[in-house]
Amino acid sequence: MSAATSPHPSRAASPTPGREFSTESYFNTQRPPARLEVQTEAMRSFVQKWDGKRRVVLVTSGGTTVPLESNTVRFLDNFSAGTRGATSAEYFLSAGYAVVFMHRLHSLRPFSRHYSHSLNPFLDLLTISGDSVVATPEQAKHLLPVLRAYNRAHDEGTMLSIDFQTVNDYLWLLRAAGQVMAPLERRGMFYLAAAVSDFFLPDDKVAEHKIQSAKGSLHLEMDQVPKVLRPLVQEWTPEGYIVSFKLETDDNFLIPKARAALARYGHQLVIGNELHTRKYRVVFVERAITPPASGKEGYFTGGVRGLVDKRITGAMTPPLRGAQTPGGGAYEETWLELDQLNGGDKEKEIEEYIIGELVARHEAWIAAKK
Ligand code: PMT
C-alpha cells in the first residue's frame, strides 16, 4: 500500500520506501496507542508519589508484536515470556524500589509468575477440606513468602503495571516513561529487559483487513525500527541510570556487541545474555571508571563483587555520559554465574544477584553527582 492509499490519510507521509526511520520521523508518522495519555498520567502520578521517598525503576518486560493487519488477526512475535522482567521486578521491590513494570500484555507478572498455568497450575496447589479450599502444607510453605511480598507491594502501592502489545505501543510508552522519569534525575533507573522487534510495518504498509490467502504467497517488506536508546539517553532522561540488555545466540558476540552499544548510545551498562544460558549466566559490560592501577575493584561498593569474575580491559578513557567513546576505551566485564553465587541453593535465581549488583551501582551513580 502506498502512502497515497494509506489507511490514515490525515497523517504525514512516512519516509520513502525501503526506508530508515529516524526517531523523529517515526513519532511524526506513526499513530500513538489509544491509551497513551491515560498510561502516561498513571506513570506521572506514580513517579511523583514516590519521588524523594524511594528510588524508581522502569522495568520493561516481554516481547513486542508486529501486527500484519490493523484489524489484527495475524502478527509477528518473539520468544520472550517476560521471565527476566517479572523476576527482576520482585527483587527491585524487595530492595526498596518503586517499580514501573512495563510489560507485554499476558506475559509473566511479578509474584503470579511462580504459578504459571503451564509450569505450576494453581489448581494443583489446592486441596479440598470440608467446604473449604486450602493450599497443601508443602505448597503453603512456598506460597507464604510470595503472598506476603505480593500483599506488601499491593498495600504500599509500590508497583505500577503498564501493558503494551505492539512494538509501536512499546516505543511510545518508553518515550513517555523517559520524559515522566526525567525529573528524578539520577534517582531513576531504566532496566530494559523487553525483547524489542528490530523490524516493523509502518501504518501506511499495514493492510486494514485480514490478508486473504486466496491471493497466494505473502511478501512482506518490513522497515527498521529506530533505536530509541539514543534519544532515551541523550534527550528524554539524560541523568537516569540506564541498563540495556543484549541477547545473542553465540557467546562470542556478547562482549563486542555490548561494547559497541555503550560506545554508540553512551549509557551506563549493558547486560549480555545468551539465549540458552540466560537463566544461569550473564555478563555486565560497562566503561571502567577507576584506573587499573588502583585495583580491579571498580567504583561501586557492596553487591556480590567478591564472587564474580571481573576483568578490566583496554586503555582508560574518562567515563563520559553521552560521549562517542572510541572503540579503544576501557571496559569492564563482570560475569555472574549462578552456580558460583548460589552456594548450592537451587532455589536461587540469577536476577537476585543481578539486582544486587545494580543497586550498588545505582547508589554509586547517585553519590557521584553530589
Ligand atoms: O523474557 P525472558 O524469556 O526471560 O528473556 C529475557 C531476554 C533474553 C529477552 C532479556 O534478557 C533480553 O536480553 N532482552 C533484550 C533483547 C533484545 O531485544 O535485544 P536487542 O539487541 O534487540 O536490543 C538491545 C537493547 O536495545 C534492548 O535493551 C532494547 O531495549 C534496546 N532497543 C531495542 C530495539 C529498539 N528499536 N530500540 C532499542 O532501544
mmCIF file of C-alpha atoms and ligand atoms in Angstrom:
data_model
loop_
_atom_site.group_PDB
_atom_site.id
_atom_site.type_symbol
_atom_site.label_atom_id
_atom_site.label_comp_id
_atom_site.label_asym_id
_atom_site.label_seq_id
_atom_site.Cartn_x
_atom_site.Cartn_y
_atom_site.Cartn_z
ATOM 1 C CA MET A 1 0.000 0.000 0.000
ATOM 2 C CA SER A 2 1.486 3.359 -0.958
ATOM 3 C CA ALA A 3 1.334 6.494 1.143
ATOM 4 C CA ALA A 4 -1.442 7.742 -1.170
ATOM 5 C CA THR A 5 -3.691 4.822 -0.223
ATOM 6 C CA SER A 6 -2.736 4.966 3.472
ATOM 7 C CA PRO A 7 -5.492 3.902 5.858
ATOM 8 C CA HIS A 8 -4.572 7.042 7.840
ATOM 9 C CA PRO A 9 -4.585 9.695 5.127
ATOM 10 C CA SER A 10 -4.588 12.534 7.634
ATOM 11 C CA ARG A 11 -1.172 11.533 8.893
ATOM 12 C CA ALA A 12 2.072 12.837 7.474
ATOM 13 C CA ALA A 13 3.608 10.561 4.847
ATOM 14 C CA SER A 14 6.329 8.171 6.053
ATOM 15 C CA PRO A 15 9.821 8.338 4.604
ATOM 16 C CA THR A 16 10.406 6.831 1.152
ATOM 17 C CA PRO A 17 10.093 3.043 0.540
ATOM 18 C CA GLY A 18 12.926 0.768 1.707
ATOM 19 C CA ARG A 19 13.453 3.366 4.332
ATOM 20 C CA GLU A 20 15.042 4.091 7.588
ATOM 21 C CA PHE A 21 13.055 5.896 10.223
ATOM 22 C CA SER A 22 14.782 8.348 12.497
ATOM 23 C CA THR A 23 13.211 8.537 15.928
ATOM 24 C CA GLU A 24 11.727 11.879 14.955
ATOM 25 C CA SER A 25 10.216 10.664 11.679
ATOM 26 C CA TYR A 26 8.895 7.589 13.481
ATOM 27 C CA PHE A 27 6.932 9.609 16.026
ATOM 28 C CA ASN A 28 5.788 12.080 13.353
ATOM 29 C CA THR A 29 4.290 9.367 11.171
ATOM 30 C CA GLN A 30 3.135 6.513 13.407
ATOM 31 C CA ARG A 31 -0.089 6.604 15.378
ATOM 32 C CA PRO A 32 0.149 6.701 19.181
ATOM 33 C CA PRO A 33 -1.642 3.895 21.048
ATOM 34 C CA ALA A 34 -5.183 4.696 22.156
ATOM 35 C CA ARG A 35 -4.394 4.555 25.895
ATOM 36 C CA LEU A 36 -1.140 6.522 25.753
ATOM 37 C CA GLU A 37 -2.449 9.561 27.638
ATOM 38 C CA VAL A 38 -4.065 7.536 30.412
ATOM 39 C CA GLN A 39 -0.981 5.352 30.821
ATOM 40 C CA THR A 40 1.317 8.381 30.796
ATOM 41 C CA GLU A 41 -0.731 10.078 33.508
ATOM 42 C CA ALA A 42 -0.661 6.898 35.602
ATOM 43 C CA MET A 43 3.144 6.818 35.308
ATOM 44 C CA ARG A 44 3.403 10.530 36.094
ATOM 45 C CA SER A 45 1.398 10.323 39.294
ATOM 46 C CA PHE A 46 3.200 7.145 40.393
ATOM 47 C CA VAL A 47 6.601 8.773 39.865
ATOM 48 C CA GLN A 48 5.519 11.952 41.645
ATOM 49 C CA LYS A 49 4.156 9.916 44.560
ATOM 50 C CA TRP A 50 7.476 8.158 45.116
ATOM 51 C CA ASP A 51 9.887 10.940 44.175
ATOM 52 C CA GLY A 52 12.066 11.641 47.211
ATOM 53 C CA LYS A 53 10.740 8.585 49.096
ATOM 54 C CA ARG A 54 12.065 5.665 47.077
ATOM 55 C CA ARG A 55 14.224 5.201 44.061
ATOM 56 C CA VAL A 56 12.172 4.394 40.991
ATOM 57 C CA VAL A 57 12.971 1.816 38.318
ATOM 58 C CA LEU A 58 11.282 1.234 34.988
ATOM 59 C CA VAL A 59 11.402 -2.472 34.147
ATOM 60 C CA THR A 60 10.440 -3.387 30.577
ATOM 61 C CA SER A 61 9.473 -6.994 30.073
ATOM 62 C CA GLY A 62 8.311 -9.476 27.437
ATOM 63 C CA GLY A 63 8.233 -9.382 23.658
ATOM 64 C CA THR A 64 6.674 -6.871 21.288
ATOM 65 C CA THR A 65 4.397 -7.851 18.403
ATOM 66 C CA VAL A 66 4.299 -6.543 14.838
ATOM 67 C CA PRO A 67 0.721 -6.667 13.538
ATOM 68 C CA LEU A 68 0.232 -7.520 9.862
ATOM 69 C CA GLU A 69 -3.303 -6.115 9.752
ATOM 70 C CA SER A 70 -4.884 -3.134 11.528
ATOM 71 C CA ASN A 71 -7.890 -5.291 12.368
ATOM 72 C CA THR A 72 -5.336 -7.699 13.689
ATOM 73 C CA VAL A 73 -5.736 -11.395 13.080
ATOM 74 C CA ARG A 74 -2.052 -12.121 12.484
ATOM 75 C CA PHE A 75 1.107 -10.690 13.956
ATOM 76 C CA LEU A 76 4.805 -11.481 14.276
ATOM 77 C CA ASP A 77 6.051 -12.181 17.760
ATOM 78 C CA ASN A 78 9.182 -13.341 19.574
ATOM 79 C CA PHE A 79 10.114 -15.925 22.185
ATOM 80 C CA SER A 80 10.219 -13.814 25.347
ATOM 81 C CA ALA A 81 7.851 -14.909 28.120
ATOM 82 C CA GLY A 82 8.825 -11.986 30.357
ATOM 83 C CA THR A 83 10.587 -14.137 32.946
ATOM 84 C CA ARG A 84 13.598 -11.840 33.282
ATOM 85 C CA GLY A 85 11.490 -8.714 33.732
ATOM 86 C CA ALA A 86 8.896 -10.211 36.108
ATOM 87 C CA THR A 87 11.558 -11.860 38.280
ATOM 88 C CA SER A 88 13.717 -8.735 38.365
ATOM 89 C CA ALA A 89 10.756 -6.572 39.373
ATOM 90 C CA GLU A 90 10.303 -8.716 42.506
ATOM 91 C CA TYR A 91 13.920 -8.211 43.530
ATOM 92 C CA PHE A 92 13.756 -4.467 42.869
ATOM 93 C CA LEU A 93 10.688 -4.289 45.117
ATOM 94 C CA SER A 94 12.416 -6.180 47.879
ATOM 95 C CA ALA A 95 15.422 -3.833 47.511
ATOM 96 C CA GLY A 96 13.071 -0.919 48.291
ATOM 97 C CA TYR A 97 12.455 0.447 44.796
ATOM 98 C CA ALA A 98 9.156 1.675 43.421
ATOM 99 C CA VAL A 99 8.682 -0.230 40.152
ATOM 100 C CA VAL A 100 7.000 0.783 36.924
ATOM 101 C CA PHE A 101 6.500 -2.640 35.372
ATOM 102 C CA MET A 102 6.014 -2.070 31.643
ATOM 103 C CA HIS A 103 5.161 -5.441 30.243
ATOM 104 C CA ARG A 104 3.707 -7.256 27.283
ATOM 105 C CA LEU A 105 0.027 -7.962 27.837
ATOM 106 C CA HIS A 106 -0.445 -11.517 29.199
ATOM 107 C CA SER A 107 3.279 -12.098 29.713
ATOM 108 C CA LEU A 108 4.563 -13.220 33.117
ATOM 109 C CA ARG A 109 3.931 -10.889 36.051
ATOM 110 C CA PRO A 110 5.805 -10.462 39.309
ATOM 111 C CA PHE A 111 4.588 -12.907 42.004
ATOM 112 C CA SER A 112 1.960 -14.685 39.885
ATOM 113 C CA ARG A 113 4.822 -15.886 37.635
ATOM 114 C CA HIS A 114 5.516 -18.568 40.272
ATOM 115 C CA TYR A 115 2.160 -20.105 39.379
ATOM 116 C CA SER A 116 2.115 -20.005 35.605
ATOM 117 C CA HIS A 117 -0.664 -22.125 34.140
ATOM 118 C CA SER A 118 1.768 -24.234 32.128
ATOM 119 C CA LEU A 119 4.528 -24.874 34.703
ATOM 120 C CA ASN A 120 2.754 -24.749 38.038
ATOM 121 C CA PRO A 121 -1.046 -24.618 37.584
ATOM 122 C CA PHE A 122 -2.637 -23.156 40.696
ATOM 123 C CA LEU A 123 -5.415 -25.775 40.884
ATOM 124 C CA ASP A 124 -2.688 -28.340 41.571
ATOM 125 C CA LEU A 125 -1.674 -26.411 44.701
ATOM 126 C CA LEU A 126 -5.073 -26.644 46.308
ATOM 127 C CA THR A 127 -6.911 -29.270 48.222
ATOM 128 C CA ILE A 128 -10.489 -29.525 49.469
ATOM 129 C CA SER A 129 -11.018 -29.550 53.226
ATOM 130 C CA GLY A 130 -14.701 -29.946 54.090
ATOM 131 C CA ASP A 131 -16.395 -26.976 52.397
ATOM 132 C CA SER A 132 -13.150 -25.001 52.118
ATOM 133 C CA VAL A 133 -10.241 -24.911 49.743
ATOM 134 C CA VAL A 134 -6.734 -24.738 51.237
ATOM 135 C CA ALA A 135 -3.200 -24.950 49.940
ATOM 136 C CA THR A 136 -1.451 -28.207 50.717
ATOM 137 C CA PRO A 137 1.125 -27.788 53.555
ATOM 138 C CA GLU A 138 4.001 -28.364 51.124
ATOM 139 C CA GLN A 139 2.655 -25.704 48.762
ATOM 140 C CA ALA A 140 1.806 -23.287 51.580
ATOM 141 C CA LYS A 141 5.485 -23.226 52.557
ATOM 142 C CA HIS A 142 6.384 -21.893 49.085
ATOM 143 C CA LEU A 143 3.322 -19.724 48.719
ATOM 144 C CA LEU A 144 3.637 -17.831 52.002
ATOM 145 C CA PRO A 145 6.673 -15.626 51.212
ATOM 146 C CA VAL A 146 5.345 -14.959 47.697
ATOM 147 C CA LEU A 147 1.942 -13.950 49.018
ATOM 148 C CA ARG A 148 3.477 -11.761 51.738
ATOM 149 C CA ALA A 149 5.645 -9.906 49.224
ATOM 150 C CA TYR A 150 2.721 -9.569 46.815
ATOM 151 C CA ASN A 151 0.447 -8.171 49.554
ATOM 152 C CA ARG A 152 3.146 -5.766 50.713
ATOM 153 C CA ALA A 153 3.638 -4.358 47.202
ATOM 154 C CA HIS A 154 -0.117 -4.105 46.781
ATOM 155 C CA ASP A 155 -0.755 -2.428 50.175
ATOM 156 C CA GLU A 156 2.126 0.027 49.804
ATOM 157 C CA GLY A 157 1.358 0.761 46.149
ATOM 158 C CA THR A 158 4.988 0.286 45.150
ATOM 159 C CA MET A 159 4.327 -1.240 41.735
ATOM 160 C CA LEU A 160 2.530 0.198 38.733
ATOM 161 C CA SER A 161 1.756 -2.147 35.822
ATOM 162 C CA ILE A 162 1.622 -0.692 32.339
ATOM 163 C CA ASP A 163 0.940 -3.037 29.455
ATOM 164 C CA PHE A 164 1.908 -2.931 25.795
ATOM 165 C CA GLN A 165 1.354 -5.293 22.922
ATOM 166 C CA THR A 166 2.905 -3.977 19.726
ATOM 167 C CA VAL A 167 6.346 -2.556 19.106
ATOM 168 C CA ASN A 168 4.594 0.732 18.362
ATOM 169 C CA ASP A 169 2.929 0.741 21.825
ATOM 170 C CA TYR A 170 6.324 -0.005 23.356
ATOM 171 C CA LEU A 171 8.143 2.857 21.635
ATOM 172 C CA TRP A 172 5.529 5.474 22.529
ATOM 173 C CA LEU A 173 5.366 4.250 26.122
ATOM 174 C CA LEU A 174 9.132 4.165 26.527
ATOM 175 C CA ARG A 175 9.354 7.749 25.338
ATOM 176 C CA ALA A 176 6.597 8.777 27.758
ATOM 177 C CA ALA A 177 8.266 6.903 30.635
ATOM 178 C CA GLY A 178 11.611 8.548 29.884
ATOM 179 C CA GLN A 179 10.052 12.003 29.931
ATOM 180 C CA VAL A 180 7.981 11.323 33.051
ATOM 181 C CA MET A 181 11.014 9.969 34.927
ATOM 182 C CA ALA A 182 13.426 12.725 33.823
ATOM 183 C CA PRO A 183 12.708 14.894 36.931
ATOM 184 C CA LEU A 184 14.027 12.028 39.097
ATOM 185 C CA GLU A 185 17.421 12.719 37.570
ATOM 186 C CA ARG A 186 19.893 10.121 38.895
ATOM 187 C CA ARG A 187 17.343 8.549 41.233
ATOM 188 C CA GLY A 188 15.628 6.909 38.246
ATOM 189 C CA MET A 189 16.800 3.638 36.746
ATOM 190 C CA PHE A 190 15.837 2.053 33.421
ATOM 191 C CA TYR A 191 16.093 -1.717 33.143
ATOM 192 C CA LEU A 192 15.311 -2.549 29.535
ATOM 193 C CA ALA A 193 14.755 -6.300 29.503
ATOM 194 C CA ALA A 194 11.963 -6.381 26.906
ATOM 195 C CA ALA A 195 12.733 -8.144 23.627
ATOM 196 C CA VAL A 196 12.008 -5.391 21.141
ATOM 197 C CA SER A 197 11.410 -6.121 17.480
ATOM 198 C CA ASP A 198 14.026 -4.672 15.139
ATOM 199 C CA PHE A 199 11.565 -4.560 12.222
ATOM 200 C CA PHE A 200 8.039 -3.288 11.839
ATOM 201 C CA LEU A 201 5.351 -2.432 9.314
ATOM 202 C CA PRO A 202 4.621 1.287 9.298
ATOM 203 C CA ASP A 203 0.972 2.400 9.383
ATOM 204 C CA ASP A 204 0.915 3.000 5.644
ATOM 205 C CA LYS A 205 2.057 -0.573 4.876
ATOM 206 C CA VAL A 206 -0.354 -2.397 7.159
ATOM 207 C CA ALA A 207 -3.378 -3.970 5.471
ATOM 208 C CA GLU A 208 -6.625 -2.790 7.003
ATOM 209 C CA HIS A 209 -8.432 -6.142 6.882
ATOM 210 C CA LYS A 210 -7.412 -9.743 7.233
ATOM 211 C CA ILE A 211 -4.969 -10.624 4.448
ATOM 212 C CA GLN A 212 -6.649 -13.099 2.118
ATOM 213 C CA SER A 213 -4.833 -16.363 1.486
ATOM 214 C CA ALA A 214 -6.619 -16.764 -1.877
ATOM 215 C CA LYS A 215 -4.111 -14.232 -3.275
ATOM 216 C CA GLY A 216 -1.268 -16.761 -2.937
ATOM 217 C CA SER A 217 2.020 -16.302 -1.116
ATOM 218 C CA LEU A 218 2.604 -13.353 1.163
ATOM 219 C CA HIS A 219 5.541 -10.984 0.659
ATOM 220 C CA LEU A 220 6.434 -8.577 3.403
ATOM 221 C CA GLU A 221 8.937 -5.757 3.328
ATOM 222 C CA MET A 222 9.498 -4.526 6.834
ATOM 223 C CA ASP A 223 11.228 -1.336 7.861
ATOM 224 C CA GLN A 224 13.795 -0.965 10.583
ATOM 225 C CA VAL A 225 12.634 0.200 13.989
ATOM 226 C CA PRO A 226 14.664 3.217 15.088
ATOM 227 C CA LYS A 227 16.933 2.503 18.049
ATOM 228 C CA VAL A 228 15.354 4.515 20.815
ATOM 229 C CA LEU A 229 18.191 4.037 23.286
ATOM 230 C CA ARG A 230 19.986 7.036 21.848
ATOM 231 C CA PRO A 231 17.194 9.587 22.434
ATOM 232 C CA LEU A 232 16.373 7.943 25.767
ATOM 233 C CA VAL A 233 19.942 8.530 26.935
ATOM 234 C CA GLN A 234 20.612 11.835 25.265
ATOM 235 C CA GLU A 235 17.261 13.632 25.265
ATOM 236 C CA TRP A 236 14.406 12.088 27.223
ATOM 237 C CA THR A 237 16.118 11.287 30.503
ATOM 238 C CA PRO A 238 19.730 12.445 30.365
ATOM 239 C CA GLU A 239 20.532 11.743 34.040
ATOM 240 C CA GLY A 240 18.904 8.334 34.528
ATOM 241 C CA TYR A 241 20.893 5.150 35.162
ATOM 242 C CA ILE A 242 20.245 3.121 32.029
ATOM 243 C CA VAL A 243 20.732 -0.614 31.714
ATOM 244 C CA SER A 244 20.081 -2.292 28.377
ATOM 245 C CA PHE A 245 20.266 -5.992 27.538
ATOM 246 C CA LYS A 246 21.991 -7.681 24.644
ATOM 247 C CA LEU A 247 20.731 -11.056 23.555
ATOM 248 C CA GLU A 248 22.836 -13.255 21.305
ATOM 249 C CA THR A 249 22.824 -16.923 20.368
ATOM 250 C CA ASP A 250 26.626 -17.057 20.245
ATOM 251 C CA ASP A 251 28.574 -16.087 23.409
ATOM 252 C CA ASN A 252 31.413 -14.705 21.303
ATOM 253 C CA PHE A 253 29.304 -11.784 20.100
ATOM 254 C CA LEU A 254 28.163 -10.693 23.550
ATOM 255 C CA ILE A 255 31.095 -8.553 24.617
ATOM 256 C CA PRO A 256 31.879 -6.842 21.300
ATOM 257 C CA LYS A 257 28.203 -6.085 20.710
ATOM 258 C CA ALA A 258 27.730 -4.804 24.245
ATOM 259 C CA ARG A 259 30.770 -2.551 23.933
ATOM 260 C CA ALA A 260 29.524 -1.247 20.602
ATOM 261 C CA ALA A 261 26.162 -0.400 22.205
ATOM 262 C CA LEU A 262 27.891 1.501 25.029
ATOM 263 C CA ALA A 263 30.015 3.409 22.550
ATOM 264 C CA ARG A 264 27.022 4.183 20.332
ATOM 265 C CA TYR A 265 24.464 5.210 22.934
ATOM 266 C CA GLY A 266 26.583 6.416 25.855
ATOM 267 C CA HIS A 267 24.541 4.759 28.597
ATOM 268 C CA GLN A 268 25.839 3.077 31.754
ATOM 269 C CA LEU A 269 25.597 -0.679 31.422
ATOM 270 C CA VAL A 270 24.824 -3.489 29.013
ATOM 271 C CA ILE A 271 23.921 -6.901 30.381
ATOM 272 C CA GLY A 272 24.808 -9.567 27.859
ATOM 273 C CA ASN A 273 22.985 -12.880 27.833
ATOM 274 C CA GLU A 274 22.978 -15.883 25.551
ATOM 275 C CA LEU A 275 19.620 -17.390 24.650
ATOM 276 C CA HIS A 276 20.113 -20.871 26.100
ATOM 277 C CA THR A 277 22.129 -19.976 29.210
ATOM 278 C CA ARG A 278 20.378 -16.719 30.109
ATOM 279 C CA LYS A 279 18.962 -18.101 33.360
ATOM 280 C CA TYR A 280 22.389 -19.146 34.649
ATOM 281 C CA ARG A 281 24.963 -16.644 33.465
ATOM 282 C CA VAL A 282 25.121 -13.054 32.297
ATOM 283 C CA VAL A 283 27.903 -10.575 31.698
ATOM 284 C CA PHE A 284 27.895 -6.924 32.783
ATOM 285 C CA VAL A 285 29.766 -4.719 30.333
ATOM 286 C CA GLU A 286 30.466 -1.122 31.322
ATOM 287 C CA ARG A 287 33.089 1.538 30.980
ATOM 288 C CA ALA A 288 35.889 1.169 33.512
ATOM 289 C CA ILE A 289 35.833 4.053 35.923
ATOM 290 C CA THR A 290 38.871 3.631 38.153
ATOM 291 C CA PRO A 291 42.323 3.231 36.616
ATOM 292 C CA PRO A 292 43.526 -0.379 36.718
ATOM 293 C CA ALA A 293 46.451 0.847 38.887
ATOM 294 C CA SER A 294 44.081 1.422 41.804
ATOM 295 C CA GLY A 295 42.940 -2.172 41.750
ATOM 296 C CA LYS A 296 40.252 -4.104 39.953
ATOM 297 C CA GLU A 297 37.503 -3.042 42.298
ATOM 298 C CA GLY A 298 35.541 -0.708 40.031
ATOM 299 C CA TYR A 299 33.883 2.335 41.544
ATOM 300 C CA PHE A 300 30.949 0.801 43.385
ATOM 301 C CA THR A 301 30.605 -0.648 46.829
ATOM 302 C CA GLY A 302 28.583 -3.551 48.180
ATOM 303 C CA GLY A 303 26.889 -6.137 45.967
ATOM 304 C CA VAL A 304 28.304 -9.582 45.371
ATOM 305 C CA ARG A 305 31.547 -8.414 43.893
ATOM 306 C CA GLY A 306 33.797 -10.831 45.697
ATOM 307 C CA LEU A 307 32.124 -13.756 43.995
ATOM 308 C CA VAL A 308 32.167 -12.621 40.441
ATOM 309 C CA ASP A 309 34.788 -12.712 37.764
ATOM 310 C CA LYS A 310 35.690 -9.138 36.867
ATOM 311 C CA ARG A 311 38.081 -8.048 34.163
ATOM 312 C CA ILE A 312 39.211 -4.616 33.073
ATOM 313 C CA THR A 313 40.425 -4.443 29.511
ATOM 314 C CA GLY A 314 41.606 -1.786 27.112
ATOM 315 C CA ALA A 315 43.085 1.669 27.620
ATOM 316 C CA MET A 316 41.445 4.127 30.021
ATOM 317 C CA THR A 317 39.080 6.802 28.799
ATOM 318 C CA PRO A 318 37.031 9.036 31.058
ATOM 319 C CA PRO A 319 33.508 7.711 31.660
ATOM 320 C CA LEU A 320 31.718 10.456 29.803
ATOM 321 C CA ARG A 321 27.972 10.158 29.667
ATOM 322 C CA GLY A 322 26.761 10.587 26.103
ATOM 323 C CA ALA A 323 30.272 10.743 24.694
ATOM 324 C CA GLN A 324 31.041 8.935 21.469
ATOM 325 C CA THR A 325 33.563 6.706 23.173
ATOM 326 C CA PRO A 326 36.027 5.441 20.597
ATOM 327 C CA GLY A 327 36.461 1.688 20.158
ATOM 328 C CA GLY A 328 39.669 1.726 22.203
ATOM 329 C CA GLY A 329 38.029 2.788 25.501
ATOM 330 C CA ALA A 330 38.485 0.832 28.708
ATOM 331 C CA TYR A 331 35.705 -1.576 29.506
ATOM 332 C CA GLU A 332 34.987 -3.710 32.470
ATOM 333 C CA GLU A 333 33.343 -7.099 32.210
ATOM 334 C CA THR A 334 31.770 -8.824 35.152
ATOM 335 C CA TRP A 335 30.450 -12.347 34.719
ATOM 336 C CA LEU A 336 27.713 -13.513 37.048
ATOM 337 C CA GLU A 337 27.396 -17.289 37.125
ATOM 338 C CA LEU A 338 24.574 -18.723 39.178
ATOM 339 C CA ASP A 339 26.317 -21.921 40.243
ATOM 340 C CA GLN A 340 29.211 -19.893 41.693
ATOM 341 C CA LEU A 341 26.931 -17.493 43.512
ATOM 342 C CA ASN A 342 24.164 -19.623 44.939
ATOM 343 C CA GLY A 343 26.162 -21.706 47.425
ATOM 344 C CA GLY A 344 24.432 -24.807 46.107
ATOM 345 C CA ASP A 345 20.943 -23.434 46.729
ATOM 346 C CA LYS A 346 18.986 -24.463 43.622
ATOM 347 C CA GLU A 347 16.069 -22.174 44.511
ATOM 348 C CA LYS A 348 18.181 -19.061 43.923
ATOM 349 C CA GLU A 349 17.617 -17.046 40.766
ATOM 350 C CA ILE A 350 20.228 -15.100 38.844
ATOM 351 C CA GLU A 351 18.077 -11.966 38.978
ATOM 352 C CA GLU A 352 18.699 -11.732 42.743
ATOM 353 C CA TYR A 353 22.412 -11.227 42.011
ATOM 354 C CA ILE A 354 21.818 -9.001 39.000
ATOM 355 C CA ILE A 355 19.665 -6.652 41.075
ATOM 356 C CA GLY A 356 22.161 -6.745 43.990
ATOM 357 C CA GLU A 357 24.872 -5.553 41.628
ATOM 358 C CA LEU A 358 22.648 -2.905 40.078
ATOM 359 C CA VAL A 359 21.515 -1.416 43.369
ATOM 360 C CA ALA A 360 25.174 -0.904 44.351
ATOM 361 C CA ARG A 361 25.965 0.682 41.007
ATOM 362 C CA HIS A 362 22.902 2.902 41.127
ATOM 363 C CA GLU A 363 23.837 4.133 44.629
ATOM 364 C CA ALA A 364 27.307 5.000 43.361
ATOM 365 C CA TRP A 365 25.809 6.765 40.322
ATOM 366 C CA ILE A 366 23.661 8.928 42.613
ATOM 367 C CA ALA A 367 26.523 9.577 45.033
ATOM 368 C CA ALA A 368 28.877 10.586 42.207
ATOM 369 C CA LYS A 369 26.667 13.613 41.414
ATOM 370 C CA LYS A 370 26.804 15.037 44.952
HETATM 371 O O1 PMT B 1 11.735 -12.837 28.910
HETATM 372 P P1 PMT B 1 12.755 -13.939 29.002
HETATM 373 O O2 PMT B 1 12.284 -15.196 28.353
HETATM 374 O O3 PMT B 1 13.202 -14.141 30.431
HETATM 375 O O4 PMT B 1 14.037 -13.457 28.170
HETATM 376 C C1 PMT B 1 14.789 -12.359 28.608
HETATM 377 C C2 PMT B 1 15.540 -11.685 27.426
HETATM 378 C C3 PMT B 1 16.520 -12.658 26.821
HETATM 379 C C4 PMT B 1 14.514 -11.210 26.382
HETATM 380 C C5 PMT B 1 16.275 -10.428 28.033
HETATM 381 O O5 PMT B 1 17.205 -10.875 28.993
HETATM 382 C C6 PMT B 1 16.994 -9.638 26.917
HETATM 383 O O6 PMT B 1 18.096 -9.948 26.518
HETATM 384 N N1 PMT B 1 16.302 -8.560 26.405
HETATM 385 C C7 PMT B 1 16.808 -7.716 25.289
HETATM 386 C C8 PMT B 1 16.647 -8.457 23.968
HETATM 387 C C9 PMT B 1 16.737 -7.511 22.799
HETATM 388 O O7 PMT B 1 15.736 -7.032 22.319
HETATM 389 O O8 PMT B 1 17.941 -7.195 22.398
HETATM 390 P P2 PMT B 1 18.236 -6.165 21.171
HETATM 391 O O9 PMT B 1 19.591 -6.407 20.707
HETATM 392 O O10 PMT B 1 17.176 -6.184 20.113
HETATM 393 O O11 PMT B 1 18.149 -4.754 21.872
HETATM 394 C C10 PMT B 1 19.176 -4.317 22.708
HETATM 395 C C11 PMT B 1 18.662 -3.155 23.543
HETATM 396 O O12 PMT B 1 18.278 -2.088 22.680
HETATM 397 C C12 PMT B 1 17.464 -3.557 24.394
HETATM 398 O O13 PMT B 1 17.716 -3.236 25.755
HETATM 399 C C13 PMT B 1 16.328 -2.713 23.859
HETATM 400 O O14 PMT B 1 15.568 -2.113 24.907
HETATM 401 C C14 PMT B 1 17.007 -1.615 23.052
HETATM 402 N N2 PMT B 1 16.286 -1.338 21.819
HETATM 403 C C15 PMT B 1 15.880 -2.342 21.019
HETATM 404 C C16 PMT B 1 15.193 -2.046 19.857
HETATM 405 C C17 PMT B 1 14.944 -0.690 19.547
HETATM 406 N N3 PMT B 1 14.300 -0.328 18.461
HETATM 407 N N4 PMT B 1 15.372 0.285 20.356
HETATM 408 C C18 PMT B 1 16.049 -0.028 21.472
HETATM 409 O O15 PMT B 1 16.458 0.878 22.180
#
